[in-house]
mmCIF file of C-alpha atoms in Angstrom:
data_model
loop_
_atom_site.group_PDB
_atom_site.id
_atom_site.type_symbol
_atom_site.label_atom_id
_atom_site.label_comp_id
_atom_site.label_asym_id
_atom_site.label_seq_id
_atom_site.Cartn_x
_atom_site.Cartn_y
_atom_site.Cartn_z
ATOM 1 C CA MET A 174 17.005 88.031 -25.122
ATOM 2 C CA VAL A 175 19.933 85.929 -24.062
ATOM 3 C CA VAL A 176 19.583 82.223 -24.744
ATOM 4 C CA ARG A 177 21.705 80.029 -22.490
ATOM 5 C CA ARG A 178 22.793 76.763 -23.940
ATOM 6 C CA ARG A 179 22.630 73.809 -21.542
ATOM 7 C CA SER A 180 25.971 72.244 -20.937
ATOM 8 C CA HIS A 181 26.666 68.522 -20.892
ATOM 9 C CA GLY A 182 26.964 68.739 -17.087
ATOM 10 C CA ASP A 183 23.524 70.330 -16.815
ATOM 11 C CA ALA A 184 22.015 67.518 -18.869
ATOM 12 C CA LEU A 185 23.609 64.888 -16.679
ATOM 13 C CA LEU A 186 22.349 66.646 -13.542
ATOM 14 C CA ALA A 187 18.796 66.796 -14.928
ATOM 15 C CA MET A 188 18.880 63.138 -15.881
ATOM 16 C CA GLY A 189 20.172 62.219 -12.428
ATOM 17 C CA SER A 190 17.373 64.141 -10.750
ATOM 18 C CA LEU A 191 14.750 62.477 -12.942
ATOM 19 C CA LEU A 192 16.230 59.066 -12.235
ATOM 20 C CA ALA A 193 16.122 59.710 -8.493
ATOM 21 C CA ILE A 194 12.456 60.654 -8.721
ATOM 22 C CA LEU A 195 11.640 57.549 -10.746
ATOM 23 C CA VAL A 196 13.539 55.300 -8.347
ATOM 24 C CA GLY A 197 11.679 56.838 -5.414
ATOM 25 C CA ILE A 198 8.380 56.106 -7.086
ATOM 26 C CA ALA A 199 9.249 52.566 -8.110
ATOM 27 C CA SER A 200 10.968 51.456 -4.885
ATOM 28 C CA PRO A 201 8.685 49.486 -2.554
ATOM 29 C CA ALA A 202 8.013 50.910 0.888
ATOM 30 C CA LEU A 203 9.964 49.278 3.686
ATOM 31 C CA ALA A 204 7.842 46.507 5.194
ATOM 32 C CA GLY A 205 7.875 45.170 8.718
ATOM 33 C CA SER A 206 5.994 42.366 10.418
ATOM 34 C CA LEU A 207 4.571 41.777 13.855
ATOM 35 C CA GLN A 208 4.507 38.212 15.199
ATOM 36 C CA GLY A 209 2.461 36.897 18.081
ATOM 37 C CA THR A 210 0.455 34.050 19.571
ATOM 38 C CA ALA A 211 -3.217 33.953 20.553
ATOM 39 C CA THR A 212 -4.844 31.409 22.867
ATOM 40 C CA LEU A 213 -8.333 30.708 24.211
ATOM 41 C CA MET A 214 -9.096 31.478 27.854
ATOM 42 C CA LEU A 215 -11.290 28.342 27.954
ATOM 43 C CA PRO A 216 -10.264 25.220 25.990
ATOM 44 C CA LEU A 217 -13.413 25.208 23.874
ATOM 45 C CA PRO A 218 -13.742 23.617 20.433
ATOM 46 C CA VAL A 219 -13.507 25.758 17.318
ATOM 47 C CA PRO A 220 -15.805 24.940 14.352
ATOM 48 C CA PRO A 221 -13.857 23.549 11.380
ATOM 49 C CA ASP A 222 -14.869 26.426 9.078
ATOM 50 C CA ALA A 223 -14.132 29.212 11.594
ATOM 51 C CA ILE A 224 -11.677 31.997 10.686
ATOM 52 C CA PHE A 225 -8.971 33.505 12.902
ATOM 53 C CA GLU A 226 -8.001 37.128 12.346
ATOM 54 C CA ALA A 227 -5.479 39.370 14.098
ATOM 55 C CA GLN A 228 -5.550 43.108 13.345
ATOM 56 C CA LEU A 229 -2.853 45.730 13.923
ATOM 57 C CA GLN A 230 -4.584 49.033 14.701
ATOM 58 C CA GLU A 231 -3.595 52.597 15.491
ATOM 59 C CA ILE A 232 -5.522 53.844 18.508
ATOM 60 C CA GLY A 233 -6.597 57.476 18.273
ATOM 61 C CA ALA A 234 -8.780 59.628 20.502
ATOM 62 C CA ALA A 235 -11.557 57.990 22.495
ATOM 63 C CA ASP A 236 -14.227 59.023 19.988
ATOM 64 C CA ALA A 237 -12.165 58.218 16.879
ATOM 65 C CA PRO A 238 -12.299 54.859 15.114
ATOM 66 C CA ALA A 239 -9.162 52.729 15.114
ATOM 67 C CA VAL A 240 -7.106 52.746 11.911
ATOM 68 C CA LEU A 241 -6.253 49.331 10.454
ATOM 69 C CA LEU A 242 -2.577 48.998 9.513
ATOM 70 C CA GLY A 243 -2.404 45.288 8.707
ATOM 71 C CA LYS A 244 -3.921 41.902 9.483
ATOM 72 C CA ALA A 245 -3.348 38.153 9.433
ATOM 73 C CA ARG A 246 -6.238 35.887 8.489
ATOM 74 C CA PHE A 247 -6.439 32.094 8.176
ATOM 75 C CA LYS A 248 -8.644 29.103 8.981
ATOM 76 C CA ALA A 249 -8.779 28.281 12.679
ATOM 77 C CA ALA A 250 -9.197 24.528 12.171
ATOM 78 C CA SER A 251 -5.728 23.828 13.588
ATOM 79 C CA GLY A 252 -6.932 24.963 17.011
ATOM 80 C CA ALA A 253 -5.182 27.025 19.658
ATOM 81 C CA PRO A 254 -2.581 28.319 20.063
ATOM 82 C CA PHE A 255 -2.750 30.459 16.925
ATOM 83 C CA HIS A 256 0.606 31.748 15.688
ATOM 84 C CA PHE A 257 0.303 34.768 13.405
ATOM 85 C CA ARG A 258 2.398 37.316 11.540
ATOM 86 C CA ILE A 259 0.969 40.710 10.548
ATOM 87 C CA PRO A 260 2.778 42.547 7.712
ATOM 88 C CA TYR A 261 2.699 46.352 7.743
ATOM 89 C CA VAL A 262 4.419 49.349 6.126
ATOM 90 C CA ASP A 263 7.126 50.837 8.346
ATOM 91 C CA GLY A 264 6.254 54.398 7.389
ATOM 92 C CA MET A 265 2.754 54.035 8.863
ATOM 93 C CA VAL A 266 4.132 53.488 12.385
ATOM 94 C CA LYS A 267 4.944 56.883 13.907
ATOM 95 C CA SER A 268 6.755 57.729 17.107
ATOM 96 C CA GLY A 269 4.464 58.830 19.932
ATOM 97 C CA HIS A 270 1.364 57.148 18.487
ATOM 98 C CA ARG A 271 -0.422 54.215 20.132
ATOM 99 C CA TYR A 272 -0.896 50.827 18.497
ATOM 100 C CA SER A 273 -2.592 47.602 19.549
ATOM 101 C CA VAL A 274 -3.513 44.138 18.235
ATOM 102 C CA ARG A 275 -6.998 42.631 18.388
ATOM 103 C CA ALA A 276 -7.689 38.943 17.719
ATOM 104 C CA VAL A 277 -11.057 37.371 16.879
ATOM 105 C CA ILE A 278 -12.488 34.065 15.677
ATOM 106 C CA SER A 279 -15.689 34.137 13.651
ATOM 107 C CA GLU A 280 -17.869 31.739 11.692
ATOM 108 C CA ALA A 281 -20.312 32.757 8.947
ATOM 109 C CA GLY A 282 -20.402 36.317 10.285
ATOM 110 C CA ARG A 283 -20.888 35.240 13.926
ATOM 111 C CA LEU A 284 -18.270 36.374 16.422
ATOM 112 C CA LEU A 285 -17.216 33.368 18.540
ATOM 113 C CA PHE A 286 -14.116 34.537 20.431
ATOM 114 C CA SER A 287 -12.427 37.908 20.888
ATOM 115 C CA THR A 288 -9.769 39.659 22.918
ATOM 116 C CA ASP A 289 -11.431 41.906 25.488
ATOM 117 C CA THR A 290 -8.490 44.097 26.512
ATOM 118 C CA VAL A 291 -6.274 46.576 24.645
ATOM 119 C CA GLN A 292 -2.940 44.911 23.888
ATOM 120 C CA PRO A 293 -0.325 47.636 23.188
ATOM 121 C CA VAL A 294 2.534 46.885 20.802
ATOM 122 C CA PHE A 295 5.868 48.465 19.735
ATOM 123 C CA GLN A 296 6.580 49.534 23.326
ATOM 124 C CA ASP A 297 8.990 46.729 24.232
ATOM 125 C CA PRO A 298 10.153 44.693 21.213
ATOM 126 C CA ALA A 299 11.782 42.133 23.525
ATOM 127 C CA THR A 300 8.441 41.147 25.111
ATOM 128 C CA PRO A 301 6.584 38.349 23.255
ATOM 129 C CA LEU A 302 3.151 39.308 21.967
ATOM 130 C CA LEU A 303 0.658 36.993 23.686
ATOM 131 C CA LEU A 304 -3.107 37.454 23.289
ATOM 132 C CA GLN A 305 -5.966 35.714 25.066
ATOM 133 C CA MET A 306 -9.462 35.415 23.615
ATOM 134 C CA ILE A 307 -12.664 34.810 25.557
ATOM 135 C CA PRO A 308 -15.929 33.297 24.261
ATOM 136 C CA VAL A 309 -18.508 35.820 23.078
ATOM 137 C CA GLY A 310 -21.747 34.887 24.844
ATOM 138 C CA ASP A 311 -23.094 31.453 23.945
ATOM 139 C CA ALA A 312 -21.827 31.590 20.346
ATOM 140 C CA PRO A 313 -19.149 28.853 20.739
ATOM 141 C CA LEU A 314 -21.850 26.451 21.936
ATOM 142 C CA ARG A 315 -23.674 26.468 18.599
ATOM 143 C CA GLY A 316 -22.642 24.718 15.416
ATOM 144 C CA VAL A 317 -20.490 22.122 17.220
ATOM 145 C CA THR A 318 -21.238 18.387 17.330
ATOM 146 C CA TRP A 319 -21.147 17.382 20.991
ATOM 147 C CA LEU A 320 -20.672 13.751 22.028
ATOM 148 C CA GLN A 321 -21.898 12.335 25.305
ATOM 149 C CA ALA A 322 -19.112 11.947 27.869
ATOM 150 C CA PRO A 323 -18.587 9.318 29.024
ATOM 151 C CA ALA A 324 -20.270 6.947 26.577
ATOM 152 C CA ALA A 325 -23.710 5.458 27.202
ATOM 153 C CA SER A 326 -24.286 4.504 30.852
ATOM 154 C CA VAL A 327 -25.159 0.905 29.975
ATOM 155 C CA PRO A 328 -22.122 -0.888 28.474
ATOM 156 C CA ALA A 329 -22.859 -2.197 25.010
ATOM 157 C CA SER A 330 -22.514 -5.875 24.252
ATOM 158 C CA PRO A 331 -21.639 -7.305 20.826
ATOM 159 C CA GLN A 332 -25.311 -8.235 20.433
ATOM 160 C CA ALA A 333 -26.549 -4.779 21.455
ATOM 161 C CA ALA A 334 -25.016 -2.344 18.981
ATOM 162 C CA ARG A 335 -25.529 1.332 19.705
ATOM 163 C CA GLN A 336 -24.465 4.594 18.122
ATOM 164 C CA GLU A 337 -22.820 7.615 19.693
ATOM 165 C CA VAL A 338 -25.052 10.019 21.570
ATOM 166 C CA GLN A 339 -24.684 13.341 19.754
ATOM 167 C CA LEU A 340 -26.166 16.815 20.025
ATOM 168 C CA ARG A 341 -25.801 19.824 17.708
ATOM 169 C CA LEU A 342 -27.464 23.227 18.142
ATOM 170 C CA ASP A 343 -27.885 24.865 14.759
ATOM 171 C CA PRO A 344 -26.113 28.270 14.688
ATOM 172 C CA LEU A 345 -28.633 29.975 12.380
ATOM 173 C CA SER A 346 -31.970 28.591 13.576
ATOM 174 C CA PRO A 347 -33.371 27.308 16.907
ATOM 175 C CA THR A 348 -33.218 23.660 15.793
ATOM 176 C CA VAL A 349 -31.367 20.802 17.442
ATOM 177 C CA SER A 350 -30.331 17.532 15.840
ATOM 178 C CA GLY A 351 -28.378 14.489 16.880
ATOM 179 C CA SER A 352 -28.831 10.927 17.982
ATOM 180 C CA ALA A 353 -29.554 8.895 21.080
ATOM 181 C CA ASP A 354 -28.315 5.323 21.548
ATOM 182 C CA CYS A 355 -30.514 3.903 18.795
ATOM 183 C CA ASN A 356 -32.412 6.622 16.924
ATOM 184 C CA ARG A 357 -31.744 9.942 15.252
ATOM 185 C CA LEU A 358 -33.491 12.917 16.844
ATOM 186 C CA GLU A 359 -34.419 16.483 15.948
ATOM 187 C CA GLY A 360 -36.447 19.269 17.463
ATOM 188 C CA THR A 361 -36.150 22.825 18.733
ATOM 189 C CA TYR A 362 -34.206 24.583 21.461
ATOM 190 C CA ARG A 363 -34.323 27.906 23.284
ATOM 191 C CA LEU A 364 -31.076 29.511 24.392
ATOM 192 C CA GLU A 365 -30.876 32.788 26.328
ATOM 193 C CA GLY A 366 -27.742 33.481 28.321
ATOM 194 C CA ASP A 367 -27.137 30.454 30.541
ATOM 195 C CA ARG A 368 -30.735 29.282 30.135
ATOM 196 C CA LEU A 369 -31.320 26.377 27.766
ATOM 197 C CA SER A 370 -34.366 24.207 27.157
ATOM 198 C CA PHE A 371 -35.554 21.842 24.457
ATOM 199 C CA GLY A 372 -38.963 21.673 22.831
ATOM 200 C CA GLN A 373 -40.529 18.518 21.500
ATOM 201 C CA LEU A 374 -37.899 16.087 20.224
ATOM 202 C CA ASP A 375 -38.895 13.771 17.400
ATOM 203 C CA SER A 376 -36.945 10.624 16.633
ATOM 204 C CA THR A 377 -36.827 7.793 14.175
ATOM 205 C CA ILE A 378 -38.549 4.522 15.170
ATOM 206 C CA LEU A 379 -35.782 1.951 15.058
ATOM 207 C CA GLN A 380 -35.956 -0.765 17.703
ATOM 208 C CA CYS A 381 -32.661 -1.815 19.249
ATOM 209 C CA GLU A 382 -31.836 -4.187 22.078
ATOM 210 C CA PRO A 383 -33.858 -3.598 25.289
ATOM 211 C CA GLU A 384 -30.906 -2.209 27.291
ATOM 212 C CA VAL A 385 -30.092 0.201 24.482
ATOM 213 C CA MET A 386 -33.686 1.424 24.259
ATOM 214 C CA ALA A 387 -33.867 1.856 28.035
ATOM 215 C CA ASP A 388 -30.782 4.052 27.994
ATOM 216 C CA GLU A 389 -32.164 6.064 25.082
ATOM 217 C CA ARG A 390 -35.402 6.751 26.961
ATOM 218 C CA ARG A 391 -33.405 8.055 29.931
ATOM 219 C CA ILE A 392 -31.449 10.397 27.685
ATOM 220 C CA LEU A 393 -34.581 11.776 26.003
ATOM 221 C CA SER A 394 -36.193 12.267 29.419
ATOM 222 C CA ASP A 395 -33.130 14.117 30.712
ATOM 223 C CA LEU A 396 -33.113 16.407 27.666
ATOM 224 C CA GLN A 397 -36.688 17.466 28.435
ATOM 225 C CA ARG A 398 -35.624 18.411 31.987
ATOM 226 C CA VAL A 399 -32.710 20.630 30.890
ATOM 227 C CA ARG A 400 -32.999 24.266 31.995
ATOM 228 C CA ARG A 401 -29.412 25.534 32.160
ATOM 229 C CA TRP A 402 -25.970 24.919 30.665
ATOM 230 C CA ARG A 403 -22.349 25.586 31.540
ATOM 231 C CA PHE A 404 -18.838 24.976 30.243
ATOM 232 C CA VAL A 405 -16.481 23.061 32.529
ATOM 233 C CA ASP A 406 -13.011 22.586 31.063
ATOM 234 C CA ARG A 407 -13.683 21.086 27.624
ATOM 235 C CA HIS A 408 -17.110 19.821 28.578
ATOM 236 C CA PHE A 409 -20.595 21.130 27.886
ATOM 237 C CA GLU A 410 -22.890 20.260 30.785
ATOM 238 C CA LEU A 411 -26.685 20.308 30.817
ATOM 239 C CA LEU A 412 -28.370 21.043 34.162
ATOM 240 C CA ASP A 413 -31.873 20.965 35.580
ATOM 241 C CA ASP A 414 -33.471 23.963 37.312
ATOM 242 C CA ALA A 415 -31.853 23.019 40.620
ATOM 243 C CA GLY A 416 -28.382 22.967 39.080
ATOM 244 C CA THR A 417 -28.023 19.182 39.029
ATOM 245 C CA MET A 418 -26.032 17.911 36.062
ATOM 246 C CA LEU A 419 -28.130 15.698 33.801
ATOM 247 C CA LEU A 420 -25.893 15.144 30.776
ATOM 248 C CA ARG A 421 -22.276 15.881 29.910
ATOM 249 C CA PHE A 422 -20.864 16.297 26.420
ATOM 250 C CA GLU A 423 -17.456 16.747 24.839
ATOM 251 C CA THR A 424 -15.989 17.033 21.358
ATOM 252 C CA ARG A 425 -13.861 14.508 19.568
ATOM 253 C CA PRO A 426 -10.208 15.646 19.614
ATOM 254 C CA GLN A 427 -9.071 16.952 16.239
ATOM 255 C CA PRO A 428 -5.756 15.838 14.721
ATOM 256 C CA ALA A 429 -3.033 18.443 14.870
ATOM 257 C CA ALA A 430 -2.694 20.456 11.703
ATOM 258 C CA GLY A 431 0.350 22.132 10.194
ATOM 259 C CA ALA A 432 1.126 25.778 10.669
ATOM 260 C CA PRO A 433 -1.469 27.912 8.905
ATOM 261 C CA ALA A 434 -0.534 30.070 5.970
ATOM 262 C CA VAL A 435 -0.365 33.770 6.713
ATOM 263 C CA SER A 436 -2.214 36.155 4.435
ATOM 264 C CA PRO A 437 -2.048 39.945 4.461
#
């Protein structure tokens, strides 16, 4: 048997090969990022604890689930437009494959807004990525504190203090709460599509100035006549069965927030 002694050159070659393998293992994969902006089709309010998420997906065959390549996720309290950056691994993006971005806003597991079209990406890098989200059913209506717009129909005098007229539909149960001009109120509601009605509304028993109480009685009477709802611009309108507007609500503008942090 002939035993071949390894030369110094062979040892160096083996060490170089091992080093190359180790460097290949230790080196991080090249990372890219996809930036874009998402807006709301309707200028509706977003609950303060809602979450915005944009997902980069590979689109396969019609019957195959999309493959998630990366996502951006942050609180949506800043309001639209939502600027996002999605990190991803370059090696996962392959020539000839199809990719898209989907954006959603959710709150406590409820989907509030979502893109409803396939938005392809990586086809024209020079084109800005702009997404538009639409409300999902009546979900954006719930969990928001709505304020009467304009304020109470009878102007308040210094001697006739009144509080804001507010309405909030609970997102997890068919209960409504809020306030009229003088008293707090609570009760039940029924919401199906564009149909909306209120059950018995109970209120506290404070007695305010006569003009304030008269306006409060009108509001409570109008709430009992509500049968439909609609969004008009930033306003939430309550209608009777004939389509006549009874009450109009809006949300208090939120102060602008800084750019949200991007998380992978």
